[in-house]
Coordinates of C-alpha atoms in Angstrom, one line a residue:
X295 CA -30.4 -46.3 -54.4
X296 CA -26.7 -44.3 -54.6
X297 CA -25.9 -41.9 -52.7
X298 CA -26.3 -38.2 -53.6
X299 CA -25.1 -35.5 -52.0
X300 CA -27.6 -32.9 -51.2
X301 CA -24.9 -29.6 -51.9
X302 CA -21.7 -29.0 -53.3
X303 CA -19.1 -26.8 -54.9
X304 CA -17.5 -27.2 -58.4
X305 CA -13.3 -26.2 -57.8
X306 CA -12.3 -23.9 -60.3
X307 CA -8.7 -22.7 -60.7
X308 CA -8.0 -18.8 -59.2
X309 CA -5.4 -16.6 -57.2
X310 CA -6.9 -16.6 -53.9
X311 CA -9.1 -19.2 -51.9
X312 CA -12.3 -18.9 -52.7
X313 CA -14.6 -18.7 -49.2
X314 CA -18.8 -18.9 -48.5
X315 CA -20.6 -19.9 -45.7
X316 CA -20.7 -23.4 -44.1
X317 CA -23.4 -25.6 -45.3
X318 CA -23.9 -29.3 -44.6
X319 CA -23.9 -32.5 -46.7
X320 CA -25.7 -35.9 -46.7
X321 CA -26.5 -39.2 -48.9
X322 CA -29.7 -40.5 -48.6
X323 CA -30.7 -42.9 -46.1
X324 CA -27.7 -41.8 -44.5
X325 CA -29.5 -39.9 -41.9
X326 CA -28.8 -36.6 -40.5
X327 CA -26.5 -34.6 -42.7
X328 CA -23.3 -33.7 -41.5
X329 CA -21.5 -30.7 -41.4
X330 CA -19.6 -29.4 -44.3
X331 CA -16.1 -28.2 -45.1
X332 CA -14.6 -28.8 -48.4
X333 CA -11.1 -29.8 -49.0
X334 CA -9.1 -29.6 -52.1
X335 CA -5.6 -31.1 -52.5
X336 CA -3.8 -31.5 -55.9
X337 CA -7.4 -30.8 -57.8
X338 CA -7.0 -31.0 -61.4
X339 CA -7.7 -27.5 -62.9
X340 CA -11.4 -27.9 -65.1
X341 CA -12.0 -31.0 -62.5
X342 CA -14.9 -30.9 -60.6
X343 CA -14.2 -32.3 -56.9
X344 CA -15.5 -32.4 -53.9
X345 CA -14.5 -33.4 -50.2
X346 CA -16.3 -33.5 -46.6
X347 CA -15.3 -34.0 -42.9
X348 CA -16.5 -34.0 -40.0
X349 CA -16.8 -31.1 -37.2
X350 CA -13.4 -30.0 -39.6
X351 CA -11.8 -33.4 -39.7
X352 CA -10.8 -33.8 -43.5
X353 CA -12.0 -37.1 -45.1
X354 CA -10.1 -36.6 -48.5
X355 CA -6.8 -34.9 -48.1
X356 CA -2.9 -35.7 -49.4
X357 CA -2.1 -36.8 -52.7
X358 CA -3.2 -36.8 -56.0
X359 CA -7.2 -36.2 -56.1
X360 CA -9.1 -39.7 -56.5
X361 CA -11.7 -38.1 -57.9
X362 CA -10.7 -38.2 -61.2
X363 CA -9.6 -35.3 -64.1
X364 CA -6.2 -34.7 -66.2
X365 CA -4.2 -31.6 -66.4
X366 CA -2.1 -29.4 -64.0
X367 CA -2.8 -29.4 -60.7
X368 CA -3.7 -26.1 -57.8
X369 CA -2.4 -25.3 -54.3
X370 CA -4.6 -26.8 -51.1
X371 CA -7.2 -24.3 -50.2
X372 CA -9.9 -24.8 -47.9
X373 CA -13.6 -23.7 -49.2
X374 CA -16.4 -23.2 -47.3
X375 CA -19.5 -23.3 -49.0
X376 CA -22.7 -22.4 -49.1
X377 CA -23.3 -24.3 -52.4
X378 CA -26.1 -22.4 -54.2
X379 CA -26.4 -21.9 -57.6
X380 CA -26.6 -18.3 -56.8
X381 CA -23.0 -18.5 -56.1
X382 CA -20.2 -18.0 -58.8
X383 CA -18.0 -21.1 -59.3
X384 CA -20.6 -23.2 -58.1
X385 CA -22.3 -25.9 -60.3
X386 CA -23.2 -29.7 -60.4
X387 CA -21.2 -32.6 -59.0
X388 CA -20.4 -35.7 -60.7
X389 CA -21.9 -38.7 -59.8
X390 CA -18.2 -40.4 -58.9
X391 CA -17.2 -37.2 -56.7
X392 CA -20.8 -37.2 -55.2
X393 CA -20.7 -41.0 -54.0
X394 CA -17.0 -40.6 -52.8
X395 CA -18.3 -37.2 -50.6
X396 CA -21.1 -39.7 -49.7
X397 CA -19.4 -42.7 -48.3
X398 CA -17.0 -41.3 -46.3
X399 CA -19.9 -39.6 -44.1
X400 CA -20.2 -40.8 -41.2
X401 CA -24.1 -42.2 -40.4
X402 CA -26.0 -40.0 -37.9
X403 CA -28.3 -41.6 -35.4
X404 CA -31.7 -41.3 -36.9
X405 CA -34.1 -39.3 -35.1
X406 CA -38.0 -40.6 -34.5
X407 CA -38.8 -37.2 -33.6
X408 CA -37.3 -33.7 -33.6
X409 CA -34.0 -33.0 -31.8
X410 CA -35.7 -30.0 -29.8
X411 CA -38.4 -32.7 -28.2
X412 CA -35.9 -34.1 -26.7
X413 CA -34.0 -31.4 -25.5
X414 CA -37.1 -29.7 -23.9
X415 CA -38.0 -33.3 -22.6
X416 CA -34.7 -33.9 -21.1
X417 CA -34.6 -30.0 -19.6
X418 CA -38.3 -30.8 -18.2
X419 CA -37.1 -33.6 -16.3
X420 CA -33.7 -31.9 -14.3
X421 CA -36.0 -28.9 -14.0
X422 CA -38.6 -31.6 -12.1
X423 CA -35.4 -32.8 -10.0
X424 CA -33.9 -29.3 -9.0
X425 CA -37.4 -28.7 -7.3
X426 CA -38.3 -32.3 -6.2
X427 CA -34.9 -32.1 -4.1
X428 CA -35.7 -28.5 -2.6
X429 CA -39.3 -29.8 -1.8
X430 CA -37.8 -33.3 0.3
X431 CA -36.8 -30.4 2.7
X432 CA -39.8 -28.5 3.1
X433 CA -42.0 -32.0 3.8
X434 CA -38.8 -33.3 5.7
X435 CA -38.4 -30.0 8.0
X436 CA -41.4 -31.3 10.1
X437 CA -39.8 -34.4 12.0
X438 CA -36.5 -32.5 11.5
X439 CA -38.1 -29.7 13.8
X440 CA -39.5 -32.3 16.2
X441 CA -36.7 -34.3 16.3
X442 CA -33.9 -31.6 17.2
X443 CA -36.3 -28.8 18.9
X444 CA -36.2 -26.3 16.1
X445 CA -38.2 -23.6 16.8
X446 CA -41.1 -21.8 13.7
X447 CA -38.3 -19.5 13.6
X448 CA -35.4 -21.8 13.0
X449 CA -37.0 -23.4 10.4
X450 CA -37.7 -20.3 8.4
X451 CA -34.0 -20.0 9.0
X452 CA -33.4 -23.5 7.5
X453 CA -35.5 -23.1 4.7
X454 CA -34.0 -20.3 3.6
X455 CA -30.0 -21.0 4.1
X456 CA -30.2 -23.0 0.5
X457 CA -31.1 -19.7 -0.9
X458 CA -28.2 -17.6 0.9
X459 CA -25.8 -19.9 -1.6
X460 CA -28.2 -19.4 -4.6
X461 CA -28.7 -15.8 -4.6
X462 CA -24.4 -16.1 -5.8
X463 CA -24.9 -18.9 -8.5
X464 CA -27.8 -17.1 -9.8
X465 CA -26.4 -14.3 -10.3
X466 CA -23.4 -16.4 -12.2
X467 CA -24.9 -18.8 -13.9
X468 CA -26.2 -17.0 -16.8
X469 CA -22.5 -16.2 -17.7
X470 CA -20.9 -19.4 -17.4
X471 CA -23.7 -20.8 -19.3
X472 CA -22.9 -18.3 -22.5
X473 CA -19.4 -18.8 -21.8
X474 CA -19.2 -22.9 -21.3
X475 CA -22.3 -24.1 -22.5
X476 CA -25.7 -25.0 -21.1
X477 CA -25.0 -28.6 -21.6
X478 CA -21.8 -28.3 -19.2
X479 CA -23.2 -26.4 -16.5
X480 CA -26.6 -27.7 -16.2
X481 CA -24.7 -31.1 -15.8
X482 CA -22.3 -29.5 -13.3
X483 CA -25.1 -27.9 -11.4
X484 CA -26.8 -31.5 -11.1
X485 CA -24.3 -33.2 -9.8
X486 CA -23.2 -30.7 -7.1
X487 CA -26.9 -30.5 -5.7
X488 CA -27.4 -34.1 -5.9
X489 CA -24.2 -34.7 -3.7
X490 CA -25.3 -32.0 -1.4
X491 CA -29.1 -33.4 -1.4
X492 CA -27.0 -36.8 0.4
X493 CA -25.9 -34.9 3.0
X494 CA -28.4 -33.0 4.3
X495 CA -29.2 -35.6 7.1
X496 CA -25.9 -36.4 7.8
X497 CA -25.3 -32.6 8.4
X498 CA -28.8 -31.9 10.4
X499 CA -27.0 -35.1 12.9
X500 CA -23.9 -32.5 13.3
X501 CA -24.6 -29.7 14.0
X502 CA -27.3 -26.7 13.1
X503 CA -23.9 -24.8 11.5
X504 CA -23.2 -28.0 9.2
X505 CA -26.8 -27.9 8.0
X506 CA -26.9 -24.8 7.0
X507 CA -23.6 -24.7 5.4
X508 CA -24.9 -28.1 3.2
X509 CA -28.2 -26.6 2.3
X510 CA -26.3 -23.3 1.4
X511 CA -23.9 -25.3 -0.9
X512 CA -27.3 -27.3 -1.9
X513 CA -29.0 -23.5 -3.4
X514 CA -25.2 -22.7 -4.7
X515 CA -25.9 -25.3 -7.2
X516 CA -29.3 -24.7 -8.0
X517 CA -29.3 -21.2 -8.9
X518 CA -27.5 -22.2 -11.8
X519 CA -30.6 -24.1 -13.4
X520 CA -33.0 -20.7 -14.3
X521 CA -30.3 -19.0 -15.9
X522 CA -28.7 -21.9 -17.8
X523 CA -32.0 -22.7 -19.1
X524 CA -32.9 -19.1 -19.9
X525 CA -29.7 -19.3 -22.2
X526 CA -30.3 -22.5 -23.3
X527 CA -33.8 -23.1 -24.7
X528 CA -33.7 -19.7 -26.7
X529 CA -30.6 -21.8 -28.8
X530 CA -32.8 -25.1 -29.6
X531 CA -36.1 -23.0 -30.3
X532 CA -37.3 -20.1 -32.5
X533 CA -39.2 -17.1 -30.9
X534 CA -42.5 -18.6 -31.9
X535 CA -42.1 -21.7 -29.7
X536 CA -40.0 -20.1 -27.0
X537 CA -43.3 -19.3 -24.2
X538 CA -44.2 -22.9 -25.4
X539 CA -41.1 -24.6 -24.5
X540 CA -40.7 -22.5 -21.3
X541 CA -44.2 -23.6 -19.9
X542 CA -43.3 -27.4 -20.7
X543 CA -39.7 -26.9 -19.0
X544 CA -41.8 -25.2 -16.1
X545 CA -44.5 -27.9 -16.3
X546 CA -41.8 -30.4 -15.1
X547 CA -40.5 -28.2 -12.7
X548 CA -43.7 -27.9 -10.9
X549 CA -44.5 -31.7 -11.0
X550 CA -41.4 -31.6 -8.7
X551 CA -43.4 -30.3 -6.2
X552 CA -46.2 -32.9 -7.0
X553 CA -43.7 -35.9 -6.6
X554 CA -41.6 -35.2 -4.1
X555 CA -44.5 -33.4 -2.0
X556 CA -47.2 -36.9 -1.7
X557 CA -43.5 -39.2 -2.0
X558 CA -41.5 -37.8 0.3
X559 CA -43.7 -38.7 3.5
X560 CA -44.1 -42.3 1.9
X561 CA -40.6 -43.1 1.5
X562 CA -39.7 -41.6 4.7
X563 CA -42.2 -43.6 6.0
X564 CA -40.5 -47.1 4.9
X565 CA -36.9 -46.1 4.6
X566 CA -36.0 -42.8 7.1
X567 CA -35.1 -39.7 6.3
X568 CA -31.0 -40.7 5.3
X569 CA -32.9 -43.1 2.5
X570 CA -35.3 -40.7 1.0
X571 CA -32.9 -37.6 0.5
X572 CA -30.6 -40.6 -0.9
X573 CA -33.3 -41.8 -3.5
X574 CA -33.7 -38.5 -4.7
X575 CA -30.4 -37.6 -5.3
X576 CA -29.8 -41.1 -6.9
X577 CA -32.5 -40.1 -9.8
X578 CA -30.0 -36.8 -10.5
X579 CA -27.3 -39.2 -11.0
X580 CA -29.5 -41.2 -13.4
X581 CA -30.4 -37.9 -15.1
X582 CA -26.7 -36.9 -16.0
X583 CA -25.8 -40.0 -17.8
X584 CA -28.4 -39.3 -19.9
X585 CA -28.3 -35.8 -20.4
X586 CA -24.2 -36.1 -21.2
X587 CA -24.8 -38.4 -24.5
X588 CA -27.6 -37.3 -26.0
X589 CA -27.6 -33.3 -25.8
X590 CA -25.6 -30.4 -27.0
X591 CA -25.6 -26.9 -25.9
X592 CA -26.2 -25.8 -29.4
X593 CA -28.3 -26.9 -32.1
X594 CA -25.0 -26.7 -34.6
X595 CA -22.9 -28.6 -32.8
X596 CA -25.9 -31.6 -32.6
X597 CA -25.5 -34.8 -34.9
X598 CA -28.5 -36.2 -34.9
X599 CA -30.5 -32.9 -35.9
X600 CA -32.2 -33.1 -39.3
X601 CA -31.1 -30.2 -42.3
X602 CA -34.7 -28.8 -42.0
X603 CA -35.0 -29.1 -38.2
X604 CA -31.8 -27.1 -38.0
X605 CA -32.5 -24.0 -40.8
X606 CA -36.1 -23.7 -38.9
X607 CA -34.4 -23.1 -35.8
X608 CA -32.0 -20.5 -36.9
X609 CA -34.6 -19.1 -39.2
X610 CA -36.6 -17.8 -35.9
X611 CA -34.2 -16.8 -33.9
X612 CA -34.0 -13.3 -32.8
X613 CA -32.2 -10.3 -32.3
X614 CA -28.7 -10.0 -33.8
X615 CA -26.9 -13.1 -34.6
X616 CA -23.5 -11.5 -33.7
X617 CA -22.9 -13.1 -30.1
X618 CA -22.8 -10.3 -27.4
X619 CA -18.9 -9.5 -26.4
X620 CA -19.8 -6.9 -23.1
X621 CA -22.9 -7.1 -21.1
X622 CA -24.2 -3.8 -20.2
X623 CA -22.9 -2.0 -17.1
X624 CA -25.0 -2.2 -14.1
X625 CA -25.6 1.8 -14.5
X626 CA -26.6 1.2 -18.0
X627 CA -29.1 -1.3 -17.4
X628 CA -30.7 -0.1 -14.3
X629 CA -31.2 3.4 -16.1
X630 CA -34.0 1.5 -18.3
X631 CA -37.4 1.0 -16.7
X632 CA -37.8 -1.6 -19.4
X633 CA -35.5 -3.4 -17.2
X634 CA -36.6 -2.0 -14.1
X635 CA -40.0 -3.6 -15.0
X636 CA -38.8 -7.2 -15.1
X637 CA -36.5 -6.8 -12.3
X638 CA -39.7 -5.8 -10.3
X639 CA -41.9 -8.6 -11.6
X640 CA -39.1 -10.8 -10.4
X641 CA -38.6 -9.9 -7.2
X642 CA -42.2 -10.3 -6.6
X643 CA -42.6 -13.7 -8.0
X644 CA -39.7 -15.1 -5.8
X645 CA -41.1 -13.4 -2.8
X646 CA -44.8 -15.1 -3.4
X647 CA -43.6 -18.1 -4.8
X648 CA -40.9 -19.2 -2.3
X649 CA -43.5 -18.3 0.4
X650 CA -46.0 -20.7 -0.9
X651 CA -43.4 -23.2 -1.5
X652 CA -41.1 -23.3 1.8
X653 CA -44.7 -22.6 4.3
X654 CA -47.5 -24.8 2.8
X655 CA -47.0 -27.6 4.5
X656 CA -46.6 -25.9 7.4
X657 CA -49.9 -24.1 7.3
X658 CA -52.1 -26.8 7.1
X659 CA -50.2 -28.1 9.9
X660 CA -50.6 -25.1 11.7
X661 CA -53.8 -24.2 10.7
X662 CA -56.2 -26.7 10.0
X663 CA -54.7 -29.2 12.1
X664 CA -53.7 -31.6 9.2
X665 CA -51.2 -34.2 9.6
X666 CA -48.2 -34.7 7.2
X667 CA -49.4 -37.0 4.5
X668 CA -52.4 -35.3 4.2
X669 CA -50.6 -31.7 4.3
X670 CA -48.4 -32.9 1.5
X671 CA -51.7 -33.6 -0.2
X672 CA -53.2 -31.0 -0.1
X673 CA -50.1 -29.2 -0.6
X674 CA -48.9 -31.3 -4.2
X675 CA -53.1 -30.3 -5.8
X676 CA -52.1 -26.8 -6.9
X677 CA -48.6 -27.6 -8.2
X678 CA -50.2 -30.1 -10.3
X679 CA -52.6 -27.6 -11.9
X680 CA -49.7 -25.2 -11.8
X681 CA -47.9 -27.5 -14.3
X682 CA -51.0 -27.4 -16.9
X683 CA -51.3 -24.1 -16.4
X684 CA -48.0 -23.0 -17.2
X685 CA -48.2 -24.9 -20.6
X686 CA -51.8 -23.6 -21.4
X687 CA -49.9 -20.1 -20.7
X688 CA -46.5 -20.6 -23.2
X689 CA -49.2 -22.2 -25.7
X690 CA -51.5 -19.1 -25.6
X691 CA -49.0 -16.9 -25.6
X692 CA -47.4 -17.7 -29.0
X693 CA -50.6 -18.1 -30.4
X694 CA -51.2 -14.8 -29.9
X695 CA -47.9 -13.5 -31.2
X696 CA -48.3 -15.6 -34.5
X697 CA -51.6 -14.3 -34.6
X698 CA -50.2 -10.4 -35.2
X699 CA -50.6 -9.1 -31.2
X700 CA -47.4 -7.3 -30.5
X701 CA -44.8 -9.0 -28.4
X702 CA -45.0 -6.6 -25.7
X703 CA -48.7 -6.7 -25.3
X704 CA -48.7 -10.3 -25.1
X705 CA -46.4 -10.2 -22.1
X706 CA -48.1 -8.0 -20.4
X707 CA -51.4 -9.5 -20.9
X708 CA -49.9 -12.9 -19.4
X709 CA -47.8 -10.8 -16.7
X710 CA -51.0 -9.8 -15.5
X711 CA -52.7 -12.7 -15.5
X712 CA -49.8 -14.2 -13.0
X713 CA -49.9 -11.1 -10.8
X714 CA -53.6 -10.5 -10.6
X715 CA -54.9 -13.6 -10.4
X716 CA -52.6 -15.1 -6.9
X717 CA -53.1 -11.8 -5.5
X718 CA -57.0 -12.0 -5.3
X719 CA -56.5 -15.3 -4.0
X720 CA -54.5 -14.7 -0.9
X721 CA -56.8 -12.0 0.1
X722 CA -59.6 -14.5 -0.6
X723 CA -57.6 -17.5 1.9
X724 CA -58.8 -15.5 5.2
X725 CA -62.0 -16.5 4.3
X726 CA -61.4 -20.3 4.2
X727 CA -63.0 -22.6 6.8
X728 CA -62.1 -25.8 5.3
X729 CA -58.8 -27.3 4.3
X730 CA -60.4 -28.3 1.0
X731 CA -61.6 -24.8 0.5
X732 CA -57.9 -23.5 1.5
X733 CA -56.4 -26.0 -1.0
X734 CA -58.5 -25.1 -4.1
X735 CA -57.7 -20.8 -3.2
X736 CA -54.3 -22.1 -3.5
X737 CA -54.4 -23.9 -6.6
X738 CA -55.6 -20.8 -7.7
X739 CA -53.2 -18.5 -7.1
X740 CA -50.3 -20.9 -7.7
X741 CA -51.9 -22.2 -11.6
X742 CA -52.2 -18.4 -12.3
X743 CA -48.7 -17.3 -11.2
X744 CA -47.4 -19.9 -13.7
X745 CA -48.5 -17.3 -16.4
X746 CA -45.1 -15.1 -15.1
X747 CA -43.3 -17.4 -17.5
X748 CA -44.9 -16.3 -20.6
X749 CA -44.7 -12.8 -19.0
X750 CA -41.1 -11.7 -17.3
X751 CA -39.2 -14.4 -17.8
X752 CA -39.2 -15.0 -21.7
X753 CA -39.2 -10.8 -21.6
X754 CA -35.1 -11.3 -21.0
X755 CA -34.9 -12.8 -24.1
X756 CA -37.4 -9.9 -25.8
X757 CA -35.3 -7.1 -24.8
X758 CA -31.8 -8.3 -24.3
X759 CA -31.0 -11.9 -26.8
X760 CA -27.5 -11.6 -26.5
X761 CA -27.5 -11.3 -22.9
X762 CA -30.4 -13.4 -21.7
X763 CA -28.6 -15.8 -19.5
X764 CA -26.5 -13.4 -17.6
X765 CA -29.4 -10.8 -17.2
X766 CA -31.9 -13.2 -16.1
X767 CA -29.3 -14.5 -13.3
X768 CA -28.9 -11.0 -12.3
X769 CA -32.5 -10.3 -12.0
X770 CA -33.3 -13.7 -10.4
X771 CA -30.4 -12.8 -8.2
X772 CA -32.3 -9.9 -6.8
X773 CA -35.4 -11.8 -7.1
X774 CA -33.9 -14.6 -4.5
X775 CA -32.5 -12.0 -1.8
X776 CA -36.1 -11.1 -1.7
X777 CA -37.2 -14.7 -1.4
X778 CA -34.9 -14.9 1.6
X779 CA -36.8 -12.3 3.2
X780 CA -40.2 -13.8 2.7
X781 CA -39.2 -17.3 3.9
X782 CA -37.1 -15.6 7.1
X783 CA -40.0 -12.9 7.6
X784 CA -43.0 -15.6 6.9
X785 CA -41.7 -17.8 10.1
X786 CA -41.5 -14.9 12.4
X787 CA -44.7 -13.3 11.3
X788 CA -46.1 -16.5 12.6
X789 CA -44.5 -16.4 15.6
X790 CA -44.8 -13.2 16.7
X791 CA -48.5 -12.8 15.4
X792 CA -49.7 -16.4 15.6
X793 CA -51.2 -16.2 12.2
X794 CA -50.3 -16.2 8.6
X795 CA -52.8 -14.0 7.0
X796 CA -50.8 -10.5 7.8
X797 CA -47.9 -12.0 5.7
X798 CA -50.1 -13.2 3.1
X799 CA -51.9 -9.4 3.0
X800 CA -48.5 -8.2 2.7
X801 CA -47.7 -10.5 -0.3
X802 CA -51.0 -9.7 -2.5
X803 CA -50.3 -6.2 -1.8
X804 CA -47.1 -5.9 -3.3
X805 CA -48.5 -8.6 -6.3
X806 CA -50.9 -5.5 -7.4
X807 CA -48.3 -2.8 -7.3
X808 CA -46.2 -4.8 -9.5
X809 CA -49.0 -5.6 -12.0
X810 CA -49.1 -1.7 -12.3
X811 CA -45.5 -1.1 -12.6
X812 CA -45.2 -4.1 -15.3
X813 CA -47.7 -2.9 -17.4
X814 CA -46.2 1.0 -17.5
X815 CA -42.9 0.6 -17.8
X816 CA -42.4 -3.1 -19.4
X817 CA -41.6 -3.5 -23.5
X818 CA -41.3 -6.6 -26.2
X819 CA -38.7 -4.3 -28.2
X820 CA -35.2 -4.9 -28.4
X821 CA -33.6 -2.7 -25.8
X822 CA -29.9 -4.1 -25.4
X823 CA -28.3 -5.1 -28.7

């Protein structure tokens, strides 16, 4: 069958260049179309012509037009078109013009499944790394504590110092994301983490100071990930499958803590601790020299995306599609409760989360009396469920908003959910007599906070699109100084107390007054435009 091509413009003679809005073109069984700039040079007035390129690379340019036509000829202008027959000057192409626009476009890799499958496949899986590193430490802390003398309030000291370089980078990230791309600093970000993963042994074998200057370097990298993929995911998906990608990025995020947590004692087990911090930092190798040839930080700028895969994108996304030149002024956005509200909700997931994450191993330990492999066990159940959870959440929650419930009410529904539910738990954990019993109140409370990220965290994107990435590092900035404090405050809680229940009181107790504040205060409208 010939080539056709799918959109056009007919070159008519006038005193100015005649301009629309980009479009693409494409022959069939070409594959994905390519974008679209037409070029005219020496175009026969009355002659209908028309030229492509590439990402603005002319493919017909110089000379007298091949394309055929007699008469006097018109200056080189540059159209970009939307080619509708809405348009004036637009009309049909010849077949001759249409096969020679046709065979000089480059074929597109053809795509077995949508473009934004594999992006949120590809984010899933560095989001399942950036936490399968952080958790190595947590399992590997244990002999590390043993082996150098560390005391319970050293380690909360060491568990924390990766966080004393991410509170910075989180802060950051958001911005270099918007202003470089997600694809360039997620890849960035991966590779510094990964090299700092290698040297954690080395440095614990220094000296305490070189430790906690690599694990400090290790968070500096990290904090990057939350923000870059709060900017990035909003680019590749519409509003309506936003919560839905979020909870499948998450998902893999908290398989990291699945994997590394029942792996890590293995591996350490047959190859030491320098081998298994190696292995993991070897897979975010792997990771990048995939992630570098088959993603770009924009949907546009893809070329392997289909036509229709691409208008449905920018067909649902929202707010205003003039990118954001100034982000609000600290004064300006901290005047706003709407803000306020997921600033709060922040600050009290980090501060629950990060105790849960740096101290479960610990507690069994401590209190039950279970050794490591079985700790990491009974620590990896809940993450697991946490994983399913957080999809089941994204999945709900964009059912309800195509089913007519109001954006805001949706979040705060969910928000609720991931507040009230680990909050009841913890207060429940006293109770426990069994490590079984201990493990399901856990899974509990963790596969119910994963409802935050249909709450708070796609609530950025609700109030501020233009800003998201930059504003969610800010708040997740705050939200990690916080974490430092629950991981510093959890260790000497236990030392000083000998139990971990006050802390855990503490933690359900400010989980309920942020439910409250959330629900008052927090909105689904746009607030910074």
């Amino acid at each position: 069958m010939a080539p056709v091509v799918r959109s056009c413009v007919s070159v008519k003679a006038s005193a100015s260049p005649v301009r629309y809005r980009s479009t693409r073109v494409g022959a069939v069984g070409l594959g994905a179309p390519a974008r679209l700039r037409i070029c005219t040079s020496s175009v026969p007035l009355g002659g209908d012509a028309c030229a492509a390129s590439i990402s603005g690379r002319s493919l017909v340019s110089g000379g007298p037009s091949s394309l055929g036509g007699d008469g006097p000829s018109v200056s080189r202008r540059d159209v970009v078109a939307t080619c509708s027959a809405s348009f004036d000057r637009v009309g049909p192409v010849p077949v001759p013009a249409a096969a020679a626009v046709a065979s000089a476009v480059r074929p597109a890799v053809a795509s077995a499944f949508p473009e934004r499958a594999k992006v949120v496949a590809l984010v899933a899986a560095i989001m399942l790394l950036c936490n399968a590193d952080r958790v190595v430490m947590s399992v590997a802390v244990v002999p590390m504590a043993a082996q150098y003398g560390w005391s319970s309030s050293f380690v909360g000291i060491v568990q924390s110092s990766f966080l004393w370089g991410y509170v910075f980078s989180s802060m950051v990230g958001g911005a270099l994301a918007d202003k470089y791309g997600g694809k360039k600093v997620m890849a960035g970000a991966a590779a510094l983490w990964s090299l700092a993963t290698i040297l954690t042994p080395w440095a614990a074998s220094r000296s305490t100071i070189m430790l906690l200057a690599v694990r400090a370097l290790f968070g500096l990298a990290e904090g990057v990930a939350f923000p870059t993929m709060s900017t990035f995911l909003p680019k590749w998906f519409p509003t309506q499958e936003r919560a839905t990608a979020v909870g499948i990025s998450m998902g893999g995020f908290h398989l990291g803590n699945v994997i590394s947590f029942l792996a890590t004692p293995i591996i350490m087990s047959h190859i030491g601790l320098t081998g298994t911090f190696a292995f993991f930092a070897s897979l975010g190798y792997l990771w990048l020299s995939v992630w570098m040839f088959n993603v770009e930080s924009d949907p546009i700028d893809s070329r392997t995306i289909s036509k229709s895969e691409l208008q449905f994108i920018l067909a649902g996304r929202s707010g205003s599609k003039a990118k954001g030149t100034k982000c609000p002024s600290l004064r300006e956005l901290f005047s706003r409760l709407e803000f306020l509200a997921v600033t709060v909700a922040n600050v009290v997931n980090n501060w629950g989360y990060f105790v849960l994450l740096s101290w479960m191993p610990v507690y069994f330990k401590t209190v039950y009396n279970v050794n490591l492999k079985q700790a990491a066990w009974f620590s990896a159940i809940p993450w697991a469920v946490m994983a399913v959870s957080g999809y089941v959440a994204g999945a709900s929650a964009d059912f309800l908003i195509k089913s007519g419930f109001s954006v805001g009410l949706v979040r705060k529904i969910m928000q609720s959910i991931g507040f009230m539910g680990p909050g009841v738990s913890l207060l429940c954990l006293r109770f426990a007599q069994t490590p079984s019993v201990a493990a399901v109140l856990m899974t509990i409370a963790l596969s119910l906070s994963s409802f935050c990220q249909a709450g708070y965290f796609c609530n950025i994107q609700d109030i501020a699109p233009k800003y998201a990435g930059s504003l969610h590092g800010l708040t997740n900035g705050i939200g990690t100084v916080a974490a430092i404090v629950s991981t510093i405050g959890t260790g000497y809680f236990v030392q000083w107390l000998g139990s971990f229940q006050a802390f855990l009181t503490l933690t359900a107790a400010l989980y309920f007054s942020a439910t409250i504040f959330y629900n008052v205060y927090a909105t689904g409208d746009l607030i910074f435009d």
